[in-house]
PDB file of C-alpha atoms in Angstrom:
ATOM      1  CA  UNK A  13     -26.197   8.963  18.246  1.00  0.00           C
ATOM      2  CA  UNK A  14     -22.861   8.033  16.155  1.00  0.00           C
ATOM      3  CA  UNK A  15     -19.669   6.644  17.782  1.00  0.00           C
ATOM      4  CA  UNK A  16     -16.944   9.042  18.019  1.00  0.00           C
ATOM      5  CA  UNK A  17     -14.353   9.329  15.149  1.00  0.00           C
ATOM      6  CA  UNK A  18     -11.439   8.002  17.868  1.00  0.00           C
ATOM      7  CA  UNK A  19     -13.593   4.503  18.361  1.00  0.00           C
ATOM      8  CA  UNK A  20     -14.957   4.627  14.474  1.00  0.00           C
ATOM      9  CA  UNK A  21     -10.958   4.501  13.614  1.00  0.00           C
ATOM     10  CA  UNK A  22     -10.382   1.981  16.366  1.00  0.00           C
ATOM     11  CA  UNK A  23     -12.781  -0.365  15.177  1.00  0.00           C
ATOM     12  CA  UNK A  24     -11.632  -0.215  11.547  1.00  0.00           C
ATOM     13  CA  UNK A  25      -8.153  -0.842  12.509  1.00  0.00           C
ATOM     14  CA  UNK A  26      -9.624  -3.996  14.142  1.00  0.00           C
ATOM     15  CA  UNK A  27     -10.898  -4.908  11.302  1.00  0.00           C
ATOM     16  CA  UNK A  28      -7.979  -4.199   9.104  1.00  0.00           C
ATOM     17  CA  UNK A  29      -5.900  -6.838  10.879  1.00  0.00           C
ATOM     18  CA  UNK A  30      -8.526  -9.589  10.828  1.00  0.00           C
ATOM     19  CA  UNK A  31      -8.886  -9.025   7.123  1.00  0.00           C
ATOM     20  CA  UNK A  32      -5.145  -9.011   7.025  1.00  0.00           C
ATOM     21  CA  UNK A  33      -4.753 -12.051   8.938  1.00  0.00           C
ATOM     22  CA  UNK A  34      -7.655 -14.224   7.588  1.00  0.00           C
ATOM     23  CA  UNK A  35      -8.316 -12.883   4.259  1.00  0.00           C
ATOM     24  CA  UNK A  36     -11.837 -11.183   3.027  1.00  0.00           C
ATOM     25  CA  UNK A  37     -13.983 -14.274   2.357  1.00  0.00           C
ATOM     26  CA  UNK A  38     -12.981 -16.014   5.719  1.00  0.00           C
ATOM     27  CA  UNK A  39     -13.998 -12.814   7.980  1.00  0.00           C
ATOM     28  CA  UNK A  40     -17.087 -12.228   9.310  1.00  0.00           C
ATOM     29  CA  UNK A  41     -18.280  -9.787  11.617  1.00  0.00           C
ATOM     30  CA  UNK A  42     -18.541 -11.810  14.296  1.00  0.00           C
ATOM     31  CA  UNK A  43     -14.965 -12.280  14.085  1.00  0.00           C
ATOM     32  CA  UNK A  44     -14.267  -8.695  13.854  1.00  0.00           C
ATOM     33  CA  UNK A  45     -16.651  -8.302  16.599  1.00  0.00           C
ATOM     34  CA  UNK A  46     -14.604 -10.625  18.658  1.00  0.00           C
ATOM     35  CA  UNK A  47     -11.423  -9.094  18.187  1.00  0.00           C
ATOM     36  CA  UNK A  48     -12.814  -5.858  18.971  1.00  0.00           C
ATOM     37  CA  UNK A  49     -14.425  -6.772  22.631  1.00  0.00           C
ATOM     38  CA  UNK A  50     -17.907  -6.491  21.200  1.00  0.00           C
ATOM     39  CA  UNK A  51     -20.836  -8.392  19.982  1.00  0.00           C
ATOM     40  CA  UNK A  52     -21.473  -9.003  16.678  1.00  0.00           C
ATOM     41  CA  UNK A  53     -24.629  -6.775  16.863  1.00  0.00           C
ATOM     42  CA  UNK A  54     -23.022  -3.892  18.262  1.00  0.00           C
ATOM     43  CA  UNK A  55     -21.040  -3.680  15.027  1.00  0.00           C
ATOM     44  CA  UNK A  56     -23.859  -3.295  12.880  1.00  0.00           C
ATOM     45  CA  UNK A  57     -24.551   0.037  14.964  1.00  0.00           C
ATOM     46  CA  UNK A  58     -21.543   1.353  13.573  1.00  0.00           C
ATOM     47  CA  UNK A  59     -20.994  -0.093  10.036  1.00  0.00           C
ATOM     48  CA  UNK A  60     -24.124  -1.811   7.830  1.00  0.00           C
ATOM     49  CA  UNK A  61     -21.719  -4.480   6.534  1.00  0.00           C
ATOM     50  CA  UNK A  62     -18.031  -6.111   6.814  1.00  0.00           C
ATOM     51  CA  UNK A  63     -18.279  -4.793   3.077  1.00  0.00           C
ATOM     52  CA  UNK A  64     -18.382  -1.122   4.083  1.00  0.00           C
ATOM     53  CA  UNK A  65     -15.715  -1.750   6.645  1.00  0.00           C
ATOM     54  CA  UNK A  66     -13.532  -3.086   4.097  1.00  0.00           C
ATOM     55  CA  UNK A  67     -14.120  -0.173   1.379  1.00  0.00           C
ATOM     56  CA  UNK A  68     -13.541   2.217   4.209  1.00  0.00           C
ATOM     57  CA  UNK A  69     -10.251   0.915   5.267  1.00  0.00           C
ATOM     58  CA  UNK A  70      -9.397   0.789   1.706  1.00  0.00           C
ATOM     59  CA  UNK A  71     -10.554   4.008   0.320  1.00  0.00           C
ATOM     60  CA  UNK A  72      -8.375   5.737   3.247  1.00  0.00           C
ATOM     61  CA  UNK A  73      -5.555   3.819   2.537  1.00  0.00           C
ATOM     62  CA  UNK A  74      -5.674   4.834  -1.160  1.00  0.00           C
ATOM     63  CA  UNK A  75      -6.306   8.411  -0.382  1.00  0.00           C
ATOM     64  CA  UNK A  76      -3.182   8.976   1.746  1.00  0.00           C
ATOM     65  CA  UNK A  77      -0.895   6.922  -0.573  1.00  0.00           C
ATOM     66  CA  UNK A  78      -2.292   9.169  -3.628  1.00  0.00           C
ATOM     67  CA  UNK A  79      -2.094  12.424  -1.464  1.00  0.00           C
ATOM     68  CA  UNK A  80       1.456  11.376  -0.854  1.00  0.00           C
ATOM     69  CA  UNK A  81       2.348  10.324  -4.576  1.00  0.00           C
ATOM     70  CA  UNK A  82       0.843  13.127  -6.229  1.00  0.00           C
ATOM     71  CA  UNK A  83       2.614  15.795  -4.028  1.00  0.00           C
ATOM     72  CA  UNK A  84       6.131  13.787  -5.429  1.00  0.00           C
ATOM     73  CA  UNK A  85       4.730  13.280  -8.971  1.00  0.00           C
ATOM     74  CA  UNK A  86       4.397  17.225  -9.248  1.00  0.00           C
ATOM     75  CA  UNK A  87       7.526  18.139  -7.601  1.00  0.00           C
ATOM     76  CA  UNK A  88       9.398  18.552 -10.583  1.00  0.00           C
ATOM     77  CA  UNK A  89      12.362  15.564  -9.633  1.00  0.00           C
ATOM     78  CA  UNK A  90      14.359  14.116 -11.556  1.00  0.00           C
ATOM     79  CA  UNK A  91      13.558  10.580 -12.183  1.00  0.00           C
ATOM     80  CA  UNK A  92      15.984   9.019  -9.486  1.00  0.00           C
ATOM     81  CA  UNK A  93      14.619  11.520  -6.930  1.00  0.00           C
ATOM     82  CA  UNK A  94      11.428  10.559  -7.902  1.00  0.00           C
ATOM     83  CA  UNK A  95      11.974   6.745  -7.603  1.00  0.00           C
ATOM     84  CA  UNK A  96      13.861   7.260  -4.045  1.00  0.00           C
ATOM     85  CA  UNK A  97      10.776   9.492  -2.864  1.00  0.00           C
ATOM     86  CA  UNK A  98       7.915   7.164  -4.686  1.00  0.00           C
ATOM     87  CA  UNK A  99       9.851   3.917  -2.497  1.00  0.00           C
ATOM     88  CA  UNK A 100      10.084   6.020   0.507  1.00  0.00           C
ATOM     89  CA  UNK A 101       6.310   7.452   0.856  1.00  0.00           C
ATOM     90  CA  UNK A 102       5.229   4.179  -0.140  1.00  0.00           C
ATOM     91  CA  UNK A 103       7.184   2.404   3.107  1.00  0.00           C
ATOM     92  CA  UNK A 104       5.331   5.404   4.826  1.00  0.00           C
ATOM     93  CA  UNK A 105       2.184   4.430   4.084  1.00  0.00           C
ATOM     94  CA  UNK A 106       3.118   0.668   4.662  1.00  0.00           C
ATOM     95  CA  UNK A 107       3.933   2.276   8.346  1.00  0.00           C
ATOM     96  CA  UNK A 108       0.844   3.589   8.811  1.00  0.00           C
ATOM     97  CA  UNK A 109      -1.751   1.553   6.935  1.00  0.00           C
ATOM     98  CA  UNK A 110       0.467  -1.810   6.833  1.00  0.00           C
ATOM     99  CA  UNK A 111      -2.886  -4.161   7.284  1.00  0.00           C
ATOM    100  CA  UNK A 112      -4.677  -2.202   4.285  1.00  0.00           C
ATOM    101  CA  UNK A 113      -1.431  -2.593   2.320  1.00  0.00           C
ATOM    102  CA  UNK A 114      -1.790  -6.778   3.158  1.00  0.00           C
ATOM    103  CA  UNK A 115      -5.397  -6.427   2.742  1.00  0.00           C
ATOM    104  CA  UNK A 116      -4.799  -4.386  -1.325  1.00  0.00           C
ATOM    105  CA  UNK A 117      -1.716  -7.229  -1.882  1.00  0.00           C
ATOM    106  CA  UNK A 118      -4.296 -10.400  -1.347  1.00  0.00           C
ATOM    107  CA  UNK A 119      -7.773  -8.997  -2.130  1.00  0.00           C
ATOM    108  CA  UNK A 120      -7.580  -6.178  -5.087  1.00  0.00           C
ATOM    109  CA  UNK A 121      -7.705  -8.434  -7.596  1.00  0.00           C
ATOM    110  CA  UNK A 122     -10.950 -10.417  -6.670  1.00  0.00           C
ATOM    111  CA  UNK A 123     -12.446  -7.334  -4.861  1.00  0.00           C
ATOM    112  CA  UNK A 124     -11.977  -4.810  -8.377  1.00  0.00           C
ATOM    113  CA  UNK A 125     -14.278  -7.303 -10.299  1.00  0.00           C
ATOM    114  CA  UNK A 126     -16.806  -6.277  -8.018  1.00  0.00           C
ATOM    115  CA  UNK A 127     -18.822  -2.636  -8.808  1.00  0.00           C
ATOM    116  CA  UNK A 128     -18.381  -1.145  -5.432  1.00  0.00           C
ATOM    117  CA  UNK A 129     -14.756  -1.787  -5.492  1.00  0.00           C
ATOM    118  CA  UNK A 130     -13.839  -0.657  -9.075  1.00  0.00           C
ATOM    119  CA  UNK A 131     -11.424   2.249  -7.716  1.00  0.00           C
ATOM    120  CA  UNK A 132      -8.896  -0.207  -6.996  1.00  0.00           C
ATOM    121  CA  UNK A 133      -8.387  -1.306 -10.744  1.00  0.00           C
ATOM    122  CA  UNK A 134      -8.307   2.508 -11.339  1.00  0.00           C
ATOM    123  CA  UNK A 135      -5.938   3.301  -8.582  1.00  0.00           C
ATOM    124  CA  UNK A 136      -3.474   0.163 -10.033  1.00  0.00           C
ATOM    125  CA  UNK A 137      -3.887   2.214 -13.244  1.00  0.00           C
ATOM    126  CA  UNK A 138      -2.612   4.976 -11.837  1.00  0.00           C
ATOM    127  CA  UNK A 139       0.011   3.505 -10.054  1.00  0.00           C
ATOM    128  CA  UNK A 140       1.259   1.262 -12.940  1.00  0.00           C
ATOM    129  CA  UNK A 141       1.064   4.670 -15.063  1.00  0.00           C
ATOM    130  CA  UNK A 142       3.485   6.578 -12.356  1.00  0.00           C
ATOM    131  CA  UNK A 143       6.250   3.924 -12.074  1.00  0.00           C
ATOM    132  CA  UNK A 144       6.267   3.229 -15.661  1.00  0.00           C
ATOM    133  CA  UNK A 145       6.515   6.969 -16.956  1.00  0.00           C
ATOM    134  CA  UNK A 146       9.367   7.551 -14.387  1.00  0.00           C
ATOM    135  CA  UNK A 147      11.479   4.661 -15.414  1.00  0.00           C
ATOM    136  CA  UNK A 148      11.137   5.603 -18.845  1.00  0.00           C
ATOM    137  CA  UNK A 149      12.041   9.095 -18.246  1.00  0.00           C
ATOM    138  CA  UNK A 150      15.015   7.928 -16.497  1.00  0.00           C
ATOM    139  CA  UNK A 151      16.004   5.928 -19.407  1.00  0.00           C
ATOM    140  CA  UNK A 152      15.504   8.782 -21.599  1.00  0.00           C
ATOM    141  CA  UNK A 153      17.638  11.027 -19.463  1.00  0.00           C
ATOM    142  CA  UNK A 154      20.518   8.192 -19.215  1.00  0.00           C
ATOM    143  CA  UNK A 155      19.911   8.136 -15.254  1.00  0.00           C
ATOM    144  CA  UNK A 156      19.099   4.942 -15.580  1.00  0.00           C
ATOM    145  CA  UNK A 157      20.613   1.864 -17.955  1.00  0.00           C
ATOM    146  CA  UNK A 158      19.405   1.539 -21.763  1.00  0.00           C
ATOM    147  CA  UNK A 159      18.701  -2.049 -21.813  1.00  0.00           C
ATOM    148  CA  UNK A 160      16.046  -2.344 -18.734  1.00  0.00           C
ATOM    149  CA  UNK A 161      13.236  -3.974 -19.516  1.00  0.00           C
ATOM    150  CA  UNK A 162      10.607  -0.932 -17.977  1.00  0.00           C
ATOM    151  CA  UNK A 163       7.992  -3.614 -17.101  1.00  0.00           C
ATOM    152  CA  UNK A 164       9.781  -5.940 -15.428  1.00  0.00           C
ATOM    153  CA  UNK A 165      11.648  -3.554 -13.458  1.00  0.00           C
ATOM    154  CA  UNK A 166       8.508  -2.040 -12.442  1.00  0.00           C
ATOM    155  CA  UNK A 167       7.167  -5.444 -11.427  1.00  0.00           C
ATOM    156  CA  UNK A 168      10.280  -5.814  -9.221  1.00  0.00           C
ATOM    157  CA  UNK A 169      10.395  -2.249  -7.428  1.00  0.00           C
ATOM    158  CA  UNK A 170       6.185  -2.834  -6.742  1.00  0.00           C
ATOM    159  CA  UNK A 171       6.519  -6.687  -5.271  1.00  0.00           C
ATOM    160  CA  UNK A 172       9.768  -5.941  -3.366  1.00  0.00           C
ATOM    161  CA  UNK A 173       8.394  -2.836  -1.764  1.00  0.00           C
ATOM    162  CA  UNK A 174       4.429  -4.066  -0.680  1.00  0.00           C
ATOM    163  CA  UNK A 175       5.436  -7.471   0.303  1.00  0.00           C
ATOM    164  CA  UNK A 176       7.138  -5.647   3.150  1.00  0.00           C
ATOM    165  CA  UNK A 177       3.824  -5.491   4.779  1.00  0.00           C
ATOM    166  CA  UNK A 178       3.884  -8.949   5.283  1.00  0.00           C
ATOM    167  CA  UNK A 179       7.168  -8.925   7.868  1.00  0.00           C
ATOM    168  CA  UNK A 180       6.944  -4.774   8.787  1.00  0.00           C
ATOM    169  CA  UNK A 181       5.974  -3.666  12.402  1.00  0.00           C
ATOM    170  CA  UNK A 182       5.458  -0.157  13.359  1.00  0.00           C
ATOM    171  CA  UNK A 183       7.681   1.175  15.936  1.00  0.00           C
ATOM    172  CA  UNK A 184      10.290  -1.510  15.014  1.00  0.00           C
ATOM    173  CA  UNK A 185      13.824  -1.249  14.792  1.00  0.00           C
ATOM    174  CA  UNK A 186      14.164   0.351  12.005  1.00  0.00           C
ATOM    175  CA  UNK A 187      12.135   3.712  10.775  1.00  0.00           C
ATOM    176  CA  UNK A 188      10.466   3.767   7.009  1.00  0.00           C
ATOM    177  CA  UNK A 189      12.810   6.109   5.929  1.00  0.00           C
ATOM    178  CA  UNK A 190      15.706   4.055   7.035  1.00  0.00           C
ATOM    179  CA  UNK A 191      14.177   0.816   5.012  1.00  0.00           C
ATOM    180  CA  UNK A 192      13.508   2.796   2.011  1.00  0.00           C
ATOM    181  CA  UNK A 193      17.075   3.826   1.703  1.00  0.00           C
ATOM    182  CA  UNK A 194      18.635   0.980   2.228  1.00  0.00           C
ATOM    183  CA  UNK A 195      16.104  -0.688  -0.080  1.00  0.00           C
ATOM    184  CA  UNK A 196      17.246   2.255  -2.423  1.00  0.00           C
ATOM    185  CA  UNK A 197      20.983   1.234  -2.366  1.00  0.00           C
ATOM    186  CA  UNK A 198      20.048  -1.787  -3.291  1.00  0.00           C
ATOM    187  CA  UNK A 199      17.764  -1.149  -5.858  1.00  0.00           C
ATOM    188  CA  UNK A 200      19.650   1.286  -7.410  1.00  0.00           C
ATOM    189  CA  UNK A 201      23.191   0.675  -6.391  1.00  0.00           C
ATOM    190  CA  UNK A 202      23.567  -2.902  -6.152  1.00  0.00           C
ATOM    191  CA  UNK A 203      24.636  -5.537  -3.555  1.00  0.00           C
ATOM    192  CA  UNK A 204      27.923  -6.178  -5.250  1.00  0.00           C
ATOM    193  CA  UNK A 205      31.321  -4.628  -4.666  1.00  0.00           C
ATOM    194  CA  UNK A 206      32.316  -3.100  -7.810  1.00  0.00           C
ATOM    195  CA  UNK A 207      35.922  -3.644  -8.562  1.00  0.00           C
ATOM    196  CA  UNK A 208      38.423  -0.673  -7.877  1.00  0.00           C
TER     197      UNK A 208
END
């Protein structure tokens, strides 16, 4: 007998936000147990390990974000389109995965040294390789100014945009699409008034 995929998902999410909250290292599963109304044993009939609860919730994560950046990547946009549509899926997936997105901002770095966990160095590989070739193609094209440095203003669109998992909230006042464009007009437009 296997738990049904609604309680499976439940669970994970449960786990996602202690992870979140306490960090990898600091969770166990009787903590996760806790915060899901169960004992700790009852866990194990669902998952071997916090381990495999952890790569599950990430793996998922990383599938949907890649789903979502590939389909823009092969859209044929221009590279400001593709910036404005990169920044909005990824405040999408910070809507619908925003503990894994905490969990990939504190852990990837420790976790990718570890075999079982190796995707994530490829997946910030990936990533790195996206932003980068898109703000070089924008420079290229003149969409974007000459003298950015690419790497640094990679750095910045990356941080600014995941370290909104650490103050989002689904069903807030304000829909992903509405932070990713004003996060866009500032970004790309400024903050200043430019003089008339």
């Amino acid at each position: 007998m296997t738990a049904s995929p609604e309680r499976r998902r439940e669970l994970l999410d449960t786990a996602a936000e202690v992870f979140a909250a306490q960090g990898y290292n600091a969770t166990t599963v009787r903590k996760i147990a806790d915060a899901a109304g169960m004992l700790a044993g009852s866990l194990y009939y669902h998952f071997d390990s916090k381990e495999s609860m952890l790569d599950e919730i990430l793996s998922a994560f990383l599938t949907e974000l890649w789903d979502g950046y590939d389909t823009v990547l092969a859209a044929g946009l221009g590279p400001r389109e593709t910036i404005e549509a990169l920044v909005t899926e990824s405040f999408r997936e910070i809507d619908r995965h925003r503990a894994a997105v905490a969990i990939y901002q504190k852990e990837s770095r420790t976790l990718s040294a570890q075999p079982r966990f190796h995707y994530l160095s490829d997946s910030q590989q990936k990533f790195e390789k996206a932003w980068l070739g898109t703000l070089e193609r924008g420079v290229a094209a003149k969409v974007f100014r000459a003298d950015l440095d690419i790497r640094l203003t990679y750095r910045f669109v990356r941080d600014t945009v995941w370290v909104a998992a650490s103050w989002y909230r689904p069903g807030g006042q304000h829909s992903p699409e509405e932070i990713a464009r004003q996060y866009l007009s500032m970004v790309l437009d400024g903050i200043a008034l430019r003089p008339t």
